[in-house]
PDB file of C-alpha atoms in Angstrom:
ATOM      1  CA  UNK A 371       0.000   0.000   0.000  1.00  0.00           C
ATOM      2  CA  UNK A 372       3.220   2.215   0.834  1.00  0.00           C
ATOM      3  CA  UNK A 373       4.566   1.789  -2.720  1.00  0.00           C
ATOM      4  CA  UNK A 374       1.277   2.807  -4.435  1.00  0.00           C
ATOM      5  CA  UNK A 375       0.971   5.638  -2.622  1.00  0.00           C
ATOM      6  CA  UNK A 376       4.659   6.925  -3.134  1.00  0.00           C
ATOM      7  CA  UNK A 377       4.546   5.981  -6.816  1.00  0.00           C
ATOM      8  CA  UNK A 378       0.606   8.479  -6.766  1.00  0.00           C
ATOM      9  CA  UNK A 379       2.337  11.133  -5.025  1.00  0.00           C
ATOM     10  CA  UNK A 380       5.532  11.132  -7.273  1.00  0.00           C
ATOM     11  CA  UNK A 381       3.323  10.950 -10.453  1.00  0.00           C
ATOM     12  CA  UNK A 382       1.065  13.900  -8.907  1.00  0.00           C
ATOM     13  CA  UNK A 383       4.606  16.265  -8.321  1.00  0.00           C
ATOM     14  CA  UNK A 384       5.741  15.095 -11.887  1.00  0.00           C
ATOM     15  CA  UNK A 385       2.763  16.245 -13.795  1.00  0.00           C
ATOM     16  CA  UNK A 386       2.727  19.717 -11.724  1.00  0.00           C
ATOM     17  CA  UNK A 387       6.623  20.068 -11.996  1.00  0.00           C
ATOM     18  CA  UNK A 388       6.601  19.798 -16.233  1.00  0.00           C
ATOM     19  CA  UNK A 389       3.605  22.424 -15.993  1.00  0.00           C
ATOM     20  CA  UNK A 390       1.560  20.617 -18.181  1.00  0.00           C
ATOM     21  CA  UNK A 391      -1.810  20.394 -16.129  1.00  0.00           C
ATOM     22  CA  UNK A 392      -4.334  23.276 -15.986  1.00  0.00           C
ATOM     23  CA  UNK A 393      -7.216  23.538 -13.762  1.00  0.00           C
ATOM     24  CA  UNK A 394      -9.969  26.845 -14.386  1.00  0.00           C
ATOM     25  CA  UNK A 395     -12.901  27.287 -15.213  1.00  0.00           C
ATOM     26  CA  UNK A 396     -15.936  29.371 -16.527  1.00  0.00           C
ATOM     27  CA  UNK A 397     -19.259  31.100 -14.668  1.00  0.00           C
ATOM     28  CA  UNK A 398     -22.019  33.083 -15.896  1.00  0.00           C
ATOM     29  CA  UNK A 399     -25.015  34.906 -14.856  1.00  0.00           C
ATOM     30  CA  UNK A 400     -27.976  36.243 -16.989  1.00  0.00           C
ATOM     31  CA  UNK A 401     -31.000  38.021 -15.604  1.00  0.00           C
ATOM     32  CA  UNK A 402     -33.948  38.651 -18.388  1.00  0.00           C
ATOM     33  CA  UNK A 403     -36.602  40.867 -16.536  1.00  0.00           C
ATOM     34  CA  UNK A 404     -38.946  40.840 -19.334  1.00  0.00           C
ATOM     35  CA  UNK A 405     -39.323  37.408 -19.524  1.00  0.00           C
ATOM     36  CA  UNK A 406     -38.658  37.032 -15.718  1.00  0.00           C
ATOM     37  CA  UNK A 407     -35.849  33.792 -16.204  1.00  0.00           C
ATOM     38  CA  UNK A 408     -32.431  33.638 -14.331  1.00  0.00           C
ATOM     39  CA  UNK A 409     -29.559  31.326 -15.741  1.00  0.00           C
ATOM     40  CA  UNK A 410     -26.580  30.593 -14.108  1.00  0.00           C
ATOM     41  CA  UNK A 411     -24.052  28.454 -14.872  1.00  0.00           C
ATOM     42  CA  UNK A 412     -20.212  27.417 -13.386  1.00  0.00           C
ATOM     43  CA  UNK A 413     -18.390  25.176 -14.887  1.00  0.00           C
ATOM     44  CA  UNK A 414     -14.888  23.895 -13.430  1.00  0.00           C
ATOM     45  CA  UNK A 415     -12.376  22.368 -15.703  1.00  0.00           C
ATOM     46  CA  UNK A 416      -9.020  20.787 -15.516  1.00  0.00           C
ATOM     47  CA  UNK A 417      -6.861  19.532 -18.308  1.00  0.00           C
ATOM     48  CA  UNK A 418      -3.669  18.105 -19.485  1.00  0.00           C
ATOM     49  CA  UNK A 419      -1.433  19.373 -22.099  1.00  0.00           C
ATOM     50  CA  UNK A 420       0.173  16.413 -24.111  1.00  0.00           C
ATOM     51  CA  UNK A 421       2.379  18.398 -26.135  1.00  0.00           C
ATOM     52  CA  UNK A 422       2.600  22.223 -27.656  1.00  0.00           C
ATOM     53  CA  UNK A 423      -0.670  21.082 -29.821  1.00  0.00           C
ATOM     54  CA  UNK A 424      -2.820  19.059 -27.761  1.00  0.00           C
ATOM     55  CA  UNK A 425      -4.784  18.851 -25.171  1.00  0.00           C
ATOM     56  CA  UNK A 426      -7.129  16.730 -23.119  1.00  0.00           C
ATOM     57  CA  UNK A 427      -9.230  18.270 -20.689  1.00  0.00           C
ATOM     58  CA  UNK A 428     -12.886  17.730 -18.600  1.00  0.00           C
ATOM     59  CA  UNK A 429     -15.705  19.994 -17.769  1.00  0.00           C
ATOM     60  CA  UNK A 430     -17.871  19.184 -15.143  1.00  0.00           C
ATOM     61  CA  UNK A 431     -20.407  21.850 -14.253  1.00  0.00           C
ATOM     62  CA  UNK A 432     -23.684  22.666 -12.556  1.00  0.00           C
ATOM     63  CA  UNK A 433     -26.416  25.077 -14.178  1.00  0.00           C
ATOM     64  CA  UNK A 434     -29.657  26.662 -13.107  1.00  0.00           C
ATOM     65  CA  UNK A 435     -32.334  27.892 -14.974  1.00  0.00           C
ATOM     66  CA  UNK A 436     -35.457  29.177 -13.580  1.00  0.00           C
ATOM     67  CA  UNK A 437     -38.379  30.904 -16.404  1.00  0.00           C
ATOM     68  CA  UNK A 438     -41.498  31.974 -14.092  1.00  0.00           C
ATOM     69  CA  UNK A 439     -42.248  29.834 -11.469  1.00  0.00           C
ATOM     70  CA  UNK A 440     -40.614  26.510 -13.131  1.00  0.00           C
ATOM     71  CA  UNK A 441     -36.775  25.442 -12.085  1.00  0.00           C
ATOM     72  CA  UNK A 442     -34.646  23.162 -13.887  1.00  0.00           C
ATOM     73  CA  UNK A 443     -31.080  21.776 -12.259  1.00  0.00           C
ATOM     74  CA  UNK A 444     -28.671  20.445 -14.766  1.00  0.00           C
ATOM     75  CA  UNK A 445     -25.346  18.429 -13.855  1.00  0.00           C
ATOM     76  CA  UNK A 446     -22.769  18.960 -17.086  1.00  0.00           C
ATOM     77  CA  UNK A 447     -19.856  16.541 -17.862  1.00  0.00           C
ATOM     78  CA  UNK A 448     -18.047  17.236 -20.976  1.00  0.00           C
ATOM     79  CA  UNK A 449     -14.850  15.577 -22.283  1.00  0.00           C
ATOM     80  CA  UNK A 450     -12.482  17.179 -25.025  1.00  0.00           C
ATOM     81  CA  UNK A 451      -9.481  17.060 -27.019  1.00  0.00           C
ATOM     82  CA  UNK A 452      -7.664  20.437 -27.525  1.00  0.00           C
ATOM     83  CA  UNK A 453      -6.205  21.181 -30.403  1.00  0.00           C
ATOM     84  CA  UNK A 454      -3.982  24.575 -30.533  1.00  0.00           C
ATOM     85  CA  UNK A 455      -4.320  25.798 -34.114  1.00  0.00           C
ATOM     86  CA  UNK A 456      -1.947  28.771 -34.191  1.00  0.00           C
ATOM     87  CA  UNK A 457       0.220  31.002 -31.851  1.00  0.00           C
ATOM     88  CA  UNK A 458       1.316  34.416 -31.847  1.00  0.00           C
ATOM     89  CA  UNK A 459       3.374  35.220 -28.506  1.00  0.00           C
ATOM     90  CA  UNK A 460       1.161  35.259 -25.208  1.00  0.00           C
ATOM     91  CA  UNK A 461      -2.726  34.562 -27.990  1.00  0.00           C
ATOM     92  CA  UNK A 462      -3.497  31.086 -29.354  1.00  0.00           C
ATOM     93  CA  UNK A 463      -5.977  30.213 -31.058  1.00  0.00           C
ATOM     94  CA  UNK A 464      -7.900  26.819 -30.219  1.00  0.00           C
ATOM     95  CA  UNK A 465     -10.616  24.222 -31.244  1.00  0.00           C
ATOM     96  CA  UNK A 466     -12.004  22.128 -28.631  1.00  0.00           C
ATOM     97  CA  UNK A 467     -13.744  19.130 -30.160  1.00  0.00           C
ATOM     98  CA  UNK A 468     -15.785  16.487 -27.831  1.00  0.00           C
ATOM     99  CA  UNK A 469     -19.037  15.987 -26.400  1.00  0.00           C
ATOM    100  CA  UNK A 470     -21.299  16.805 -23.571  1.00  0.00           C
ATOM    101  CA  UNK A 471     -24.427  14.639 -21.684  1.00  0.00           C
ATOM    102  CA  UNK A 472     -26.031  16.984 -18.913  1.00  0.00           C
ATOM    103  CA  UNK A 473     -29.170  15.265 -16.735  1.00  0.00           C
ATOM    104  CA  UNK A 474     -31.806  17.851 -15.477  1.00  0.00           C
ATOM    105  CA  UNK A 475     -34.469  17.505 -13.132  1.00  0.00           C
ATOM    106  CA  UNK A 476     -37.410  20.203 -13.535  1.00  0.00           C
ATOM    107  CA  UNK A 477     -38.557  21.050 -10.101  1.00  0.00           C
ATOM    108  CA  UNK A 478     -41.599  19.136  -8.867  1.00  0.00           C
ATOM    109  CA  UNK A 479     -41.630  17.403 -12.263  1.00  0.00           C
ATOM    110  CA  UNK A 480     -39.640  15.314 -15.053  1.00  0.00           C
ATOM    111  CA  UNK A 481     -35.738  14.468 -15.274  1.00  0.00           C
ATOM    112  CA  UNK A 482     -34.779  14.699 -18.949  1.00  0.00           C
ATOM    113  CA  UNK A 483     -31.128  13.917 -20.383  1.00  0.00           C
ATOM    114  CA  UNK A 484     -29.091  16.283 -23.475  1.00  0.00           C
ATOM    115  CA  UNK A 485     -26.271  15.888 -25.168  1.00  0.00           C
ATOM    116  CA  UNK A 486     -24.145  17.938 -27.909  1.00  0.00           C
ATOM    117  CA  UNK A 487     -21.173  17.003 -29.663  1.00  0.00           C
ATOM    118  CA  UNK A 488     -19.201  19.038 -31.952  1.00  0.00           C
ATOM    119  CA  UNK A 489     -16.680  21.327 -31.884  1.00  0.00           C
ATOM    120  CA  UNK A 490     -15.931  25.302 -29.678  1.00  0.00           C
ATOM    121  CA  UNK A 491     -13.123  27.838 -31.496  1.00  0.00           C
ATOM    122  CA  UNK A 492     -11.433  29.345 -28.591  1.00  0.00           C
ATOM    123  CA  UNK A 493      -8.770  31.966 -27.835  1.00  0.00           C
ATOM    124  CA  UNK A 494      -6.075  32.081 -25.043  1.00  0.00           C
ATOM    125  CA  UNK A 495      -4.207  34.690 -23.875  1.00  0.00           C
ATOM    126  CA  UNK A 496      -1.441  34.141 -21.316  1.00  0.00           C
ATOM    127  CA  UNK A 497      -1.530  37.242 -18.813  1.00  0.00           C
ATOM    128  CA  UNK A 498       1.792  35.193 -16.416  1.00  0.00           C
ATOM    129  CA  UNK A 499       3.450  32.267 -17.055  1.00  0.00           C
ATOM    130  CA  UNK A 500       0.718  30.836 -14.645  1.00  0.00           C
ATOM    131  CA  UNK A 501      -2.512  32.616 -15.301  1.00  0.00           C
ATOM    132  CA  UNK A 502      -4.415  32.540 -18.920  1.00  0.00           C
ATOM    133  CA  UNK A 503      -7.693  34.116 -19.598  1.00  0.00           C
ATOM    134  CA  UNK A 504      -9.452  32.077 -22.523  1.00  0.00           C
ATOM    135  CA  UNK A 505     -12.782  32.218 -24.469  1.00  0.00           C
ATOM    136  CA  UNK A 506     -14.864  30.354 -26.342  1.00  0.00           C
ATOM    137  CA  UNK A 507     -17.433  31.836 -29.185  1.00  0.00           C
ATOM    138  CA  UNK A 508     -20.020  29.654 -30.706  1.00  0.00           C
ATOM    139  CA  UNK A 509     -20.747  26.242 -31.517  1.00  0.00           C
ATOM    140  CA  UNK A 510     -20.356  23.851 -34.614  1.00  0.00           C
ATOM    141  CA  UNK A 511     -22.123  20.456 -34.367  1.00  0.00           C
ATOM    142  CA  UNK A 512     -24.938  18.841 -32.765  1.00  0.00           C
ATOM    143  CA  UNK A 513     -27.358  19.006 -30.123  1.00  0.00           C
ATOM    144  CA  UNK A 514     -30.637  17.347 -28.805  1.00  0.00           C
ATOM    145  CA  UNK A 515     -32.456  16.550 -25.509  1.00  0.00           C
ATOM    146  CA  UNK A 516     -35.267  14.329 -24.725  1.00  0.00           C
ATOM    147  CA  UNK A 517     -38.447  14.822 -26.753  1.00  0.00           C
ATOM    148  CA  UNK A 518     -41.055  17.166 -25.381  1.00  0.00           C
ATOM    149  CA  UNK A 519     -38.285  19.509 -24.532  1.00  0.00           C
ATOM    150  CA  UNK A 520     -37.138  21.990 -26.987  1.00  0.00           C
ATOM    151  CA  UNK A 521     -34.466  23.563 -25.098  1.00  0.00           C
ATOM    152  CA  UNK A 522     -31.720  21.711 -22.955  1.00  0.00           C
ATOM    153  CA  UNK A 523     -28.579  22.948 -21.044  1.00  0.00           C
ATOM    154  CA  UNK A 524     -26.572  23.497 -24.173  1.00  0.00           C
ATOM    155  CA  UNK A 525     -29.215  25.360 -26.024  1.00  0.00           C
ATOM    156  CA  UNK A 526     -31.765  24.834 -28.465  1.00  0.00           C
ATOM    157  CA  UNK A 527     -32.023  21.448 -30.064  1.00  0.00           C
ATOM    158  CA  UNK A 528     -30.244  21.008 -33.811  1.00  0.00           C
ATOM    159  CA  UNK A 529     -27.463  21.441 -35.595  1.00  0.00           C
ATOM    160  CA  UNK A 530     -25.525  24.105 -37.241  1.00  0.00           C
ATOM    161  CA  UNK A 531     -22.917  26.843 -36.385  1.00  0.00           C
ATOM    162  CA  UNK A 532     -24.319  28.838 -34.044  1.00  0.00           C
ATOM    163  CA  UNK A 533     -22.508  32.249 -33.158  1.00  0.00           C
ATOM    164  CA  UNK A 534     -24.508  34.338 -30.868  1.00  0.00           C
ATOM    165  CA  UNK A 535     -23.912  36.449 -28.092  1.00  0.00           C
ATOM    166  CA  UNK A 536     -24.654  34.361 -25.483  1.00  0.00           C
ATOM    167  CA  UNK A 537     -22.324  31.677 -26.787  1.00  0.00           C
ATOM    168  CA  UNK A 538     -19.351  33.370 -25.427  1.00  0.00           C
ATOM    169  CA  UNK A 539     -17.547  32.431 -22.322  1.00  0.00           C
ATOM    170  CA  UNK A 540     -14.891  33.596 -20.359  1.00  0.00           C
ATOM    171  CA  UNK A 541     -12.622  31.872 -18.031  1.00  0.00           C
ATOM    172  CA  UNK A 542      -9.706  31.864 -16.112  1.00  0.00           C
ATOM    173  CA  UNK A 543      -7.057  29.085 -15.790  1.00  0.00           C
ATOM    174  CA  UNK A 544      -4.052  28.519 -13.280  1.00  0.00           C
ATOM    175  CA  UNK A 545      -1.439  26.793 -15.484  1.00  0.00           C
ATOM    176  CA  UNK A 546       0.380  24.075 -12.898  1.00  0.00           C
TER     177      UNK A 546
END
């Protein structure tokens, strides 16, 4: 039991040593009066960078929505792969390709499941050596949820490319 702990921990300082894991995230807030709905979202992510080009990373998040009197709680996991498509200095420019499944549970009713796969362009911009911010605008692929329900916690049901306002995110990321 000694040994496999010794050979976790040494793993744990190698990975943080060659600065190749990241752990950040993304939140967000929206308050429509007229239509009286709240959303928020936060969504924690950590990741691993396999080389100067790739990444592989998880999001695993929590979201509220609430439109009148009805509530909906969705739990968010979505896997990626990173690829870096360009550099210039501190900005890079990214695609994150993978796939999300979320479960909601509408209060005092149905649990419905949504997914989406496709692919999110990104930019980073390193601020330290440490600290990036990065951003994603829009969406490129697919996306559905149980039938009956129209909307899900990525969005409307469909496909397409989808660049709207409220598709961009910002988050911050502590580079280990």
């Amino acid at each position: 039991m000694k040994k496999i702990l010794l050979t976790l921990l040494v793993a744990v300082f190698a990975l943080s040593a060659s600065a190749q894991v990241y752990l950040g995230g993304e939140a967000g807030l929206w308050r429509n009066s007229d239509a009286k709905s709240t959303n928020f979202v936060i969504k924690p992510e950590i990741g691993y960078r396999l080389d100067k080009k790739w990444s592989l990373g998880i999001v695993i998040g929590y979201q509220h929505t609430k439109v009148d009197e009805a509530k909906v709680n969705s739990f968010i996991v979505s896997p990626y792969a990173r690829y870096t498509a360009a550099e210039f200095g501190p900005i890079s420019v990214f695609l994150d390709g993978g796939f999300g499944f979320a479960t909601s549970k509408v209060s005092g009713g149905d649990s419905f499941n949504s997914w989406q796969i496709g692919v999110k362009p990104g930019v980073s911009v390193d601020l330290t050596k440490r600290l990036s911010l990065r951003t994603h605008f829009g969406f490129l692929g697919f996306q559905d949820g149980e039938s009956g329900y129209t909307a899900n916690a990525f969005g409307d049901n469909g496909f397409g490319f989808n660049l709207k306002g409220n598709n961009l995110t910002f988050g911050i990321y502590y580079n280990f």
